[in-house]
Amino acid sequence: MKIRADDYFLKVEDITQDYLAAHNVRGIILDIDNTIMIDGETQMTASVSAWFSCIGLPVCLLSNGKECRVKMIADALGLRYISRAKKPFKGGYIKGAALLGIADIKNIAVIGDQMLSDIWGGKRAGCYTIKVEPIDPTADPITVKVKRGLEKWVTKESVYHNIKK
Ligand SMILES: [Mg+2]
């Protein structure tokens, strides 16, 4: 088994409106923890906030986290959301596409920091997948640390060689 994302960026702020338009992206399904904020925190950095305000596409947050935390973050940003998403199962992504009103799931970009949940699930659903580096991997819970070791093995080293900086 070898999983590859469609593209790799260092951080969400590096993904431009022009890039997304060039890949026919009409909506975004976005991970929360370690993609737009440090795991366990409730605030984005100023640069991620700035990215949100200029990206110009509908966004749905998709998280395996609890309803209360995901709802609080989504409400503060005025975004749609799905909590307890059971990534990497594809059901949450299909629900997200429906919430965004996008009929063809190929027109959705999935952005996340974990190969074995965000990217694998997005690929199974048929989305365009973009892997970013975790904002702060030291803040990962132990379960995620174990998964990151496994994902390096599953994805081989190629994943880490094409990051756009
Ligand atoms: Mg994450």
Tab-separated table of C-alpha atoms and ligand atoms in Angstrom:
chain	number	residue	atom	x	y	z
A	1	MET	CA	0.000	0.000	0.000
A	2	LYS	CA	1.317	3.419	-0.907
A	3	ILE	CA	-0.663	6.574	-0.308
A	4	ARG	CA	0.237	9.815	-2.018
A	5	ALA	CA	-1.488	13.163	-1.781
A	6	ASP	CA	-2.097	15.034	-5.036
A	7	ASP	CA	0.158	17.833	-3.776
A	8	TYR	CA	2.212	18.947	-0.792
A	9	PHE	CA	2.638	22.319	0.857
A	10	LEU	CA	4.456	23.408	3.977
A	11	LYS	CA	1.412	25.252	5.363
A	12	VAL	CA	-2.138	26.258	4.379
A	13	GLU	CA	-1.118	29.895	3.888
A	14	ASP	CA	1.033	28.799	0.925
A	15	ILE	CA	-2.020	27.508	-0.997
A	16	THR	CA	-3.182	30.374	-3.188
A	17	GLN	CA	-6.509	31.183	-4.786
A	18	ASP	CA	-4.833	30.934	-8.223
A	19	TYR	CA	-3.447	27.484	-7.438
A	20	LEU	CA	-6.888	26.225	-6.350
A	21	ALA	CA	-8.572	27.734	-9.419
A	22	ALA	CA	-5.984	26.051	-11.665
A	23	HIS	CA	-6.964	22.702	-10.129
A	24	ASN	CA	-10.716	23.323	-10.567
A	25	VAL	CA	-11.302	23.587	-6.839
A	26	ARG	CA	-14.709	25.095	-5.945
A	27	GLY	CA	-14.787	24.256	-2.230
A	28	ILE	CA	-12.502	23.131	0.583
A	29	ILE	CA	-12.830	20.430	3.211
A	30	LEU	CA	-10.393	21.404	5.908
A	31	ASP	CA	-8.878	19.612	8.889
A	32	ILE	CA	-8.542	21.588	12.150
A	33	ASP	CA	-5.888	20.198	14.479
A	34	ASN	CA	-2.340	20.921	13.412
A	35	THR	CA	-3.609	22.130	10.014
A	36	ILE	CA	-5.128	25.517	10.946
A	37	MET	CA	-4.275	25.606	14.667
A	38	ILE	CA	-2.156	23.731	17.190
A	39	ASP	CA	-3.855	20.596	18.501
A	40	GLY	CA	-5.960	21.491	21.538
A	41	GLU	CA	-5.972	25.260	20.942
A	42	THR	CA	-9.006	27.241	19.814
A	43	GLN	CA	-7.370	30.171	18.006
A	44	MET	CA	-5.763	30.353	14.585
A	45	THR	CA	-2.602	32.318	14.004
A	46	ALA	CA	-2.958	35.730	12.339
A	47	SER	CA	-1.508	34.399	9.070
A	48	VAL	CA	-4.053	31.548	8.879
A	49	SER	CA	-6.855	34.059	9.571
A	50	ALA	CA	-5.551	36.220	6.741
A	51	TRP	CA	-5.519	33.182	4.418
A	52	PHE	CA	-9.174	32.498	5.290
A	53	SER	CA	-10.239	36.005	4.447
A	54	CYS	CA	-8.665	35.955	0.981
A	55	ILE	CA	-9.259	32.379	-0.200
A	56	GLY	CA	-12.718	33.164	-1.602
A	57	LEU	CA	-14.137	29.609	-1.586
A	58	PRO	CA	-16.687	27.879	0.644
A	59	VAL	CA	-15.041	25.867	3.427
A	60	CYS	CA	-16.327	22.987	5.552
A	61	LEU	CA	-14.335	21.909	8.609
A	62	LEU	CA	-14.023	18.131	8.915
A	63	SER	CA	-12.703	16.790	12.194
A	64	ASN	CA	-12.705	13.572	14.154
A	65	GLY	CA	-12.902	15.777	17.246
A	66	LYS	CA	-15.806	16.283	19.609
A	67	GLU	CA	-18.891	18.271	18.617
A	68	CYS	CA	-18.477	20.987	21.277
A	69	ARG	CA	-14.928	21.956	20.247
A	70	VAL	CA	-15.486	21.698	16.474
A	71	LYS	CA	-18.752	23.673	16.664
A	72	MET	CA	-17.135	26.424	18.714
A	73	ILE	CA	-14.321	26.842	16.171
A	74	ALA	CA	-16.668	26.645	13.168
A	75	ASP	CA	-19.136	29.132	14.661
A	76	ALA	CA	-16.355	31.616	15.391
A	77	LEU	CA	-15.304	31.419	11.731
A	78	GLY	CA	-18.832	31.241	10.305
A	79	LEU	CA	-18.076	27.898	8.646
A	80	ARG	CA	-19.963	24.691	8.098
A	81	TYR	CA	-18.544	21.712	9.954
A	82	ILE	CA	-18.689	17.988	10.564
A	83	SER	CA	-17.418	16.658	13.900
A	84	ARG	CA	-16.685	13.046	14.828
A	85	ALA	CA	-16.104	12.541	11.112
A	86	LYS	CA	-14.513	9.079	11.382
A	87	LYS	CA	-11.729	9.895	8.929
A	88	PRO	CA	-10.404	8.021	6.964
A	89	PHE	CA	-13.882	6.706	6.178
A	90	LYS	CA	-15.291	8.606	3.252
A	91	GLY	CA	-18.791	9.325	4.639
A	92	GLY	CA	-17.786	12.637	6.238
A	93	TYR	CA	-16.297	13.917	2.975
A	94	ILE	CA	-19.461	13.080	1.051
A	95	LYS	CA	-21.532	14.846	3.703
A	96	GLY	CA	-19.134	17.803	3.501
A	97	ALA	CA	-19.587	18.024	-0.269
A	98	ALA	CA	-23.370	18.113	0.257
A	99	LEU	CA	-23.024	20.868	2.893
A	100	LEU	CA	-20.930	22.874	0.432
A	101	GLY	CA	-23.469	22.267	-2.344
A	102	ILE	CA	-20.821	20.871	-4.687
A	103	ALA	CA	-22.125	18.076	-6.883
A	104	ASP	CA	-18.817	16.778	-8.253
A	105	ILE	CA	-16.517	15.738	-5.422
A	106	LYS	CA	-13.483	16.131	-7.735
A	107	ASN	CA	-14.005	19.895	-7.357
A	108	ILE	CA	-13.319	19.704	-3.626
A	109	ALA	CA	-9.844	20.073	-2.169
A	110	VAL	CA	-9.141	18.259	1.081
A	111	ILE	CA	-6.413	19.945	3.107
A	112	GLY	CA	-4.926	18.227	6.152
A	113	ASP	CA	-1.770	17.247	8.007
A	114	GLN	CA	-2.304	13.489	8.342
A	115	MET	CA	-1.819	11.018	5.517
A	116	LEU	CA	-3.689	8.204	7.249
A	117	SER	CA	-6.800	10.196	8.069
A	118	ASP	CA	-7.218	13.435	6.075
A	119	ILE	CA	-5.506	12.404	2.844
A	120	TRP	CA	-6.409	8.731	2.729
A	121	GLY	CA	-10.085	9.544	3.414
A	122	GLY	CA	-10.074	12.334	0.846
A	123	LYS	CA	-8.635	10.039	-1.787
A	124	ARG	CA	-11.189	7.338	-1.034
A	125	ALA	CA	-13.973	9.910	-1.454
A	126	GLY	CA	-12.482	11.125	-4.770
A	127	CYS	CA	-11.397	14.623	-3.696
A	128	TYR	CA	-8.254	16.529	-4.700
A	129	THR	CA	-5.918	16.070	-1.735
A	130	ILE	CA	-3.331	18.481	-0.348
A	131	LYS	CA	-1.018	17.471	2.490
A	132	VAL	CA	0.436	20.162	4.718
A	133	GLU	CA	3.047	19.757	7.421
A	134	PRO	CA	1.695	19.716	11.007
A	135	ILE	CA	1.957	23.167	12.625
A	136	ASP	CA	3.408	21.706	15.827
A	137	PRO	CA	3.905	17.924	15.841
A	138	THR	CA	5.168	18.048	19.431
A	139	ALA	CA	1.597	18.956	20.482
A	140	ASP	CA	0.187	15.747	18.971
A	141	PRO	CA	-1.508	13.307	21.314
A	142	ILE	CA	0.342	9.982	21.631
A	143	THR	CA	-2.103	8.229	19.265
A	144	VAL	CA	-1.252	10.703	16.511
A	145	LYS	CA	2.498	10.403	17.177
A	146	VAL	CA	2.229	6.644	16.607
A	147	LYS	CA	0.225	7.237	13.432
A	148	ARG	CA	2.824	9.660	12.076
A	149	GLY	CA	5.511	7.012	12.437
A	150	LEU	CA	3.301	4.567	10.581
A	151	GLU	CA	2.432	7.069	7.852
A	152	LYS	CA	6.100	7.723	7.115
A	153	TRP	CA	6.470	4.010	6.548
A	154	VAL	CA	3.286	3.675	4.474
A	155	THR	CA	3.939	6.687	2.291
A	156	LYS	CA	7.681	6.115	1.933
A	157	GLU	CA	10.030	9.046	1.784
A	158	SER	CA	8.584	10.496	-1.426
A	159	VAL	CA	5.958	12.453	0.503
A	160	TYR	CA	8.523	14.600	2.171
A	161	HIS	CA	10.481	15.483	-0.933
A	162	ASN	CA	7.972	17.563	-2.863
A	163	ILE	CA	6.879	20.121	-0.318
A	164	LYS	CA	6.390	23.573	-1.791
A	165	LYS	CA	8.056	26.165	0.427
B	1	MG	MG	-4.870	17.170	11.901
